[in-house]
Every structure is written in structure tokens, then in C-alpha cells.
XYZ file of N, CA and C in Angstrom:
219
model
N -55.507 -85.853 -6.572
C -55.483 -84.141 -5.833
C -56.409 -83.300 -6.477
N -57.379 -82.914 -5.908
C -57.933 -81.871 -5.797
C -57.748 -80.835 -5.475
N -58.090 -79.532 -6.073
C -58.222 -78.408 -5.584
C -58.895 -77.456 -6.584
N -59.441 -76.742 -5.746
C -60.952 -75.846 -6.002
C -60.063 -74.645 -6.759
N -60.858 -74.322 -8.417
C -60.162 -74.120 -8.881
C -59.605 -72.775 -9.353
N -60.477 -71.375 -8.010
C -59.979 -70.530 -7.536
C -58.061 -70.415 -6.517
N -58.297 -71.605 -5.999
C -56.875 -72.124 -4.840
C -56.568 -72.413 -6.185
N -56.180 -73.512 -7.311
C -55.726 -73.625 -7.906
C -55.103 -72.232 -8.948
N -55.782 -71.662 -9.087
C -55.660 -70.168 -10.100
C -54.525 -69.347 -9.112
N -54.800 -69.040 -8.038
C -53.635 -68.445 -6.848
C -52.421 -69.213 -6.876
N -52.677 -70.532 -6.178
C -51.366 -70.978 -6.896
C -50.617 -71.042 -8.188
N -51.528 -71.057 -8.702
C -50.709 -70.861 -10.031
C -49.626 -69.702 -10.070
N -50.655 -68.709 -10.300
C -49.949 -67.191 -9.962
C -48.823 -66.798 -9.268
N -48.981 -67.498 -7.823
C -47.691 -67.195 -7.097
C -46.510 -67.973 -7.439
N -46.710 -69.420 -8.310
C -45.646 -70.295 -8.654
C -44.938 -69.212 -9.748
N -46.097 -68.769 -10.775
C -45.468 -67.757 -11.423
C -44.608 -66.823 -11.361
N -45.038 -66.188 -10.287
C -44.686 -64.840 -9.430
C -43.121 -65.441 -8.844
N -42.744 -66.267 -8.286
C -41.422 -66.918 -8.203
C -40.278 -67.498 -8.805
N -41.173 -67.791 -9.423
C -40.393 -68.671 -10.889
C -39.404 -67.426 -11.850
N -40.665 -66.581 -11.886
C -40.207 -64.998 -12.703
C -39.039 -64.014 -11.916
N -39.344 -64.404 -10.373
C -38.473 -63.280 -9.890
C -37.075 -64.775 -9.235
N -37.086 -65.774 -8.989
C -36.057 -66.474 -8.907
C -35.508 -67.487 -9.741
N -35.691 -67.017 -11.051
C -35.437 -68.485 -11.871
C -36.046 -69.596 -11.819
N -36.431 -70.835 -11.058
C -37.045 -71.677 -10.747
C -37.737 -71.744 -9.119
N -38.187 -72.904 -9.161
C -39.209 -73.328 -7.573
C -38.681 -74.661 -7.894
N -38.334 -75.049 -6.140
C -38.233 -76.160 -6.561
C -39.254 -76.835 -5.178
N -39.471 -78.395 -5.049
C -40.241 -78.673 -4.322
C -40.065 -78.556 -2.935
N -39.055 -78.012 -2.115
C -39.213 -77.634 -1.084
C -39.407 -76.592 -0.886
N -38.960 -75.026 -2.116
C -39.037 -73.872 -1.558
C -41.112 -73.883 -1.644
N -41.235 -74.673 -2.724
C -43.344 -74.317 -2.872
C -43.780 -74.812 -1.398
N -43.059 -75.944 -0.860
C -43.526 -76.993 0.278
C -43.012 -75.851 1.137
N -42.418 -75.275 1.624
C -42.149 -73.846 2.699
C -43.259 -72.385 2.131
N -43.408 -72.372 1.094
C -44.215 -71.307 0.661
C -45.683 -71.398 1.149
N -46.122 -72.597 0.680
C -47.228 -72.453 0.439
C -48.137 -73.901 1.655
N -47.160 -74.272 2.227
C -47.584 -74.975 3.392
C -48.262 -76.575 2.991
N -47.849 -76.950 1.526
C -48.257 -78.258 1.191
C -47.270 -79.672 1.150
N -47.743 -80.377 1.714
C -46.817 -81.311 1.527
C -46.408 -81.795 -0.167
N -45.133 -82.621 -0.309
C -44.876 -83.238 -1.564
C -46.260 -83.343 -2.210
N -47.328 -84.745 -1.568
C -48.204 -85.024 -1.982
C -49.562 -83.940 -3.088
N -49.103 -83.180 -2.582
C -49.945 -81.903 -3.073
C -48.963 -81.413 -4.012
N -47.768 -81.141 -3.761
C -46.929 -79.654 -4.686
C -46.757 -80.640 -6.001
N -46.221 -82.138 -6.251
C -45.974 -82.744 -7.347
C -47.151 -82.822 -8.263
N -48.283 -82.828 -7.534
C -49.236 -83.320 -8.761
C -49.466 -81.674 -9.554
N -49.166 -80.754 -8.065
C -49.826 -78.976 -8.727
C -48.126 -79.285 -10.136
N -47.299 -79.306 -9.276
C -46.418 -79.043 -10.462
C -46.172 -80.286 -11.986
N -47.190 -81.302 -11.728
C -47.235 -81.938 -12.958
C -48.404 -80.992 -13.898
N -49.010 -80.971 -13.126
C -50.424 -80.139 -13.928
C -49.831 -79.096 -14.583
N -48.870 -78.125 -14.055
C -48.394 -76.692 -14.596
C -47.782 -77.043 -15.809
N -46.701 -78.341 -15.659
C -46.555 -79.028 -17.140
C -46.921 -79.309 -17.743
N -48.182 -79.960 -17.540
C -48.949 -80.776 -18.859
C -49.516 -79.096 -19.424
N -50.010 -78.044 -19.006
C -50.636 -76.909 -19.513
C -49.736 -75.707 -19.880
N -48.051 -76.658 -20.624
C -46.666 -75.915 -21.202
C -46.497 -74.444 -20.372
N -46.806 -74.506 -18.766
C -46.220 -73.231 -18.052
C -45.174 -73.683 -17.687
N -45.000 -74.964 -16.592
C -43.364 -75.046 -16.503
C -42.843 -75.844 -16.947
N -41.668 -76.325 -17.002
C -41.144 -77.501 -17.237
C -39.449 -77.904 -16.332
N -39.031 -78.924 -15.980
C -37.961 -79.360 -14.896
C -37.177 -79.211 -15.420
N -36.028 -78.487 -14.896
C -34.753 -78.657 -15.089
C -33.780 -78.519 -13.714
N -33.063 -79.524 -14.133
C -31.960 -79.577 -12.520
C -33.028 -80.245 -11.548
N -34.305 -80.567 -10.986
C -34.710 -81.160 -10.440
C -35.895 -79.847 -10.085
N -35.783 -78.938 -10.516
C -36.592 -77.257 -10.098
C -37.572 -77.910 -11.258
N -38.648 -76.558 -11.341
C -39.482 -76.434 -12.442
C -38.819 -74.266 -12.700
N -38.767 -74.779 -13.892
C -39.028 -73.076 -14.462
C -39.889 -72.590 -15.766
N -40.143 -71.773 -15.998
C -41.498 -71.299 -17.030
C -40.871 -71.740 -18.016
N -41.548 -72.138 -19.333
C -40.878 -73.179 -20.528
C -41.057 -71.876 -21.236
N -40.068 -71.789 -22.567
C -39.547 -70.827 -23.150
C -41.008 -69.731 -23.812
N -42.276 -71.070 -24.225
C -43.592 -70.579 -24.794
C -43.906 -69.447 -23.780
N -44.147 -69.763 -22.738
C -44.649 -69.476 -21.579
C -43.811 -68.160 -21.143
N -42.764 -68.045 -21.164
C -42.251 -66.825 -21.019
C -42.310 -65.937 -21.975
N -42.313 -66.426 -23.623
C -42.698 -65.339 -24.729
C -44.123 -64.769 -24.144
N -45.372 -65.404 -23.666
C -46.753 -65.149 -23.530
C -46.394 -63.917 -22.879
N -45.458 -64.388 -21.884
C -45.390 -62.809 -20.666
C -45.154 -61.819 -20.928
N -44.081 -61.889 -22.102
C -43.769 -60.777 -22.686
C -44.869 -59.781 -23.509
N -45.568 -60.484 -24.086
C -46.582 -59.794 -25.196
C -47.266 -59.113 -24.038
């Protein structure tokens, strides 16, 4: 699955904002918020995981401690 860089950055920012406010984000919430199917949401979450931004906890994505520390600085 390929996304334009600008679209990816926008989605990444929105996901980080949602997790910061709500504590986590599920595939269903992301699907409802962004209008994408699981086919696109799962690879997007996997990319955020590989960048060290998110990790899976109880079937939802949360911000990694390292990324949270980055936000505080």
C-alpha cells in the first residue's frame, strides 16, 4: 500500500493527536475517522510501529514510551 508523503504525514499527525487525547486508537476508530478500509489501516499502523511511534497494546495502538518522551521535550 502506497500513500503520498503529504497524505501519510497528515494521517500520522492525526493518529498521534487521537492517541494523545484518547490514550489509544483501534483499527475500527481509524477506519471510521479516515474512511479507509482495514487494507490501508493495518499497513499504516505497521509503518508507525516500525518508525517507533506506536506499538500494539490490547489490540489497539498506543504511543511508545520513547515517542511520548520526545513529545514532552
